[in-house]
């Protein structure tokens, strides 16, 4: 099964100069915990609800703070034509629950979450990925 079979296709992107308040409102409207950050048609980062809480509010940053100040600039992604088995292993290794999906010209075409994988009947892949993601530490740890 390919990533394109499971990914969410309609993805809202936020600009790096928008505010944390705008990002949080967009997440609330979408019922999503993460947004890709785009600038001039390029994917330049990701911002999550956890980023807002830990890198924003916990450090005294207010709702007018710009997304660029707290977003994760290192973007991990997958290609729409990759196999789900491979991506599940990658999510575990990289300790991420969601990945932006790009085509081979690196244009954003969707987002893939562990939930998408599990709902599609691939619980074993999602479970293995979650086991890897749940290891302490990792490149995306936000411990202060």
Tab-separated table of C-alpha atoms in Angstrom:
chain	number	residue	atom	x	y	z
A	1	UNK	CA	0.000	0.000	0.000
A	2	UNK	CA	1.310	3.460	-0.940
A	3	UNK	CA	1.325	6.630	1.133
A	4	UNK	CA	-1.011	8.244	-1.427
A	5	UNK	CA	-3.659	5.631	-0.552
A	6	UNK	CA	-3.821	6.736	3.099
A	7	UNK	CA	-2.716	10.361	3.334
A	8	UNK	CA	-4.959	13.325	4.022
A	9	UNK	CA	-4.916	15.380	0.838
A	10	UNK	CA	-6.453	18.711	1.783
A	11	UNK	CA	-3.663	20.320	3.797
A	12	UNK	CA	-3.741	23.860	5.131
A	13	UNK	CA	-0.375	25.626	5.209
A	14	UNK	CA	0.524	28.537	7.466
A	15	UNK	CA	3.083	31.243	6.659
A	16	UNK	CA	6.089	31.780	8.930
A	17	UNK	CA	5.084	35.407	9.539
A	18	UNK	CA	1.640	34.489	10.832
A	19	UNK	CA	1.149	34.451	14.592
A	20	UNK	CA	0.839	31.667	17.125
A	21	UNK	CA	-2.748	32.759	17.667
A	22	UNK	CA	-3.484	32.303	13.948
A	23	UNK	CA	-1.773	28.897	13.984
A	24	UNK	CA	-3.717	27.769	17.069
A	25	UNK	CA	-7.024	28.954	15.576
A	26	UNK	CA	-6.301	27.102	12.318
A	27	UNK	CA	-5.476	23.933	14.266
A	28	UNK	CA	-8.695	24.274	16.270
A	29	UNK	CA	-10.803	24.729	13.118
A	30	UNK	CA	-9.120	21.776	11.413
A	31	UNK	CA	-9.078	19.620	14.553
A	32	UNK	CA	-5.392	19.045	13.802
A	33	UNK	CA	-2.303	19.124	15.987
A	34	UNK	CA	0.185	20.198	13.337
A	35	UNK	CA	0.480	22.550	10.379
A	36	UNK	CA	3.067	22.700	7.619
A	37	UNK	CA	4.775	26.077	7.354
A	38	UNK	CA	5.183	27.347	3.801
A	39	UNK	CA	6.952	30.326	2.319
A	40	UNK	CA	6.833	31.222	-1.394
A	41	UNK	CA	5.544	27.762	-2.277
A	42	UNK	CA	8.259	25.936	-0.307
A	43	UNK	CA	7.828	23.812	2.795
A	44	UNK	CA	10.075	25.536	5.365
A	45	UNK	CA	8.950	24.024	8.653
A	46	UNK	CA	6.262	22.460	10.785
A	47	UNK	CA	4.452	23.825	13.820
A	48	UNK	CA	2.562	21.660	16.282
A	49	UNK	CA	0.278	22.311	19.214
A	50	UNK	CA	3.115	21.001	21.377
A	51	UNK	CA	5.527	23.550	19.848
A	52	UNK	CA	3.081	26.303	20.775
A	53	UNK	CA	2.805	25.016	24.350
A	54	UNK	CA	6.449	24.095	25.025
A	55	UNK	CA	8.476	26.459	22.844
A	56	UNK	CA	5.931	29.274	23.024
A	57	UNK	CA	3.732	29.615	26.090
A	58	UNK	CA	6.116	27.818	28.478
A	59	UNK	CA	8.849	30.302	27.540
A	60	UNK	CA	6.576	33.326	27.975
A	61	UNK	CA	5.888	33.940	24.301
A	62	UNK	CA	2.493	35.448	23.599
A	63	UNK	CA	-0.145	34.985	20.901
A	64	UNK	CA	1.463	37.662	18.683
A	65	UNK	CA	4.719	35.685	18.416
A	66	UNK	CA	5.537	34.749	14.825
A	67	UNK	CA	5.357	31.098	13.788
A	68	UNK	CA	8.968	31.250	12.530
A	69	UNK	CA	10.199	31.839	16.104
A	70	UNK	CA	9.050	28.451	17.401
A	71	UNK	CA	8.453	26.201	14.375
A	72	UNK	CA	10.576	23.146	13.736
A	73	UNK	CA	12.757	24.143	10.810
A	74	UNK	CA	14.018	20.659	10.105
A	75	UNK	CA	11.279	19.090	8.008
A	76	UNK	CA	11.056	15.322	7.770
A	77	UNK	CA	8.817	14.212	4.921
A	78	UNK	CA	7.880	11.231	2.811
A	79	UNK	CA	7.008	10.748	-0.838
A	80	UNK	CA	3.486	9.904	-1.963
A	81	UNK	CA	4.695	6.833	-3.875
A	82	UNK	CA	6.539	5.206	-0.948
A	83	UNK	CA	5.260	2.037	0.714
A	84	UNK	CA	3.479	2.375	4.075
A	85	UNK	CA	5.675	-0.337	5.655
A	86	UNK	CA	8.782	1.727	4.928
A	87	UNK	CA	7.223	4.943	6.209
A	88	UNK	CA	6.109	3.266	9.444
A	89	UNK	CA	9.728	2.270	10.110
A	90	UNK	CA	10.890	5.803	9.242
A	91	UNK	CA	8.376	7.349	11.647
A	92	UNK	CA	9.683	5.103	14.428
A	93	UNK	CA	13.325	5.967	13.679
A	94	UNK	CA	12.649	9.693	13.407
A	95	UNK	CA	10.223	9.651	16.356
A	96	UNK	CA	7.456	11.557	14.556
A	97	UNK	CA	3.705	10.864	14.511
A	98	UNK	CA	2.930	12.803	11.329
A	99	UNK	CA	4.815	13.480	8.121
A	100	UNK	CA	4.134	15.920	5.329
A	101	UNK	CA	3.802	14.105	2.006
A	102	UNK	CA	5.451	15.496	-1.117
A	103	UNK	CA	5.536	14.412	-4.729
A	104	UNK	CA	8.804	13.779	-6.546
A	105	UNK	CA	9.121	17.488	-7.396
A	106	UNK	CA	8.842	18.112	-3.622
A	107	UNK	CA	5.488	19.891	-3.748
A	108	UNK	CA	3.311	19.328	-0.680
A	109	UNK	CA	0.432	16.999	-1.576
A	110	UNK	CA	-0.751	15.737	1.822
A	111	UNK	CA	-0.050	14.683	5.393
A	112	UNK	CA	0.242	11.155	6.768
A	113	UNK	CA	-0.397	10.386	10.432
A	114	UNK	CA	-0.155	7.262	12.537
A	115	UNK	CA	-3.930	7.507	12.830
A	116	UNK	CA	-4.280	7.322	9.038
A	117	UNK	CA	-2.202	4.141	9.063
A	118	UNK	CA	-4.129	2.545	11.944
A	119	UNK	CA	-7.579	3.414	10.564
A	120	UNK	CA	-6.617	1.785	7.265
A	121	UNK	CA	-6.239	-1.555	9.027
A	122	UNK	CA	-2.474	-1.401	9.361
A	123	UNK	CA	-2.493	-1.497	13.164
A	124	UNK	CA	0.704	-3.579	13.365
A	125	UNK	CA	2.663	-0.974	11.378
A	126	UNK	CA	1.172	1.871	13.438
A	127	UNK	CA	1.872	0.003	16.676
A	128	UNK	CA	5.494	-0.696	15.768
A	129	UNK	CA	5.956	2.957	14.768
A	130	UNK	CA	4.395	4.158	18.027
A	131	UNK	CA	6.755	1.916	19.981
A	132	UNK	CA	9.734	3.600	18.336
A	133	UNK	CA	8.264	7.072	18.689
A	134	UNK	CA	7.662	6.524	22.408
A	135	UNK	CA	11.350	5.932	23.188
A	136	UNK	CA	12.739	8.671	25.444
A	137	UNK	CA	14.731	11.481	23.838
A	138	UNK	CA	15.384	11.762	20.139
A	139	UNK	CA	16.093	14.613	17.783
A	140	UNK	CA	12.700	16.214	18.407
A	141	UNK	CA	12.724	16.162	22.180
A	142	UNK	CA	11.473	19.403	23.702
A	143	UNK	CA	12.714	18.913	27.229
A	144	UNK	CA	14.082	22.130	28.660
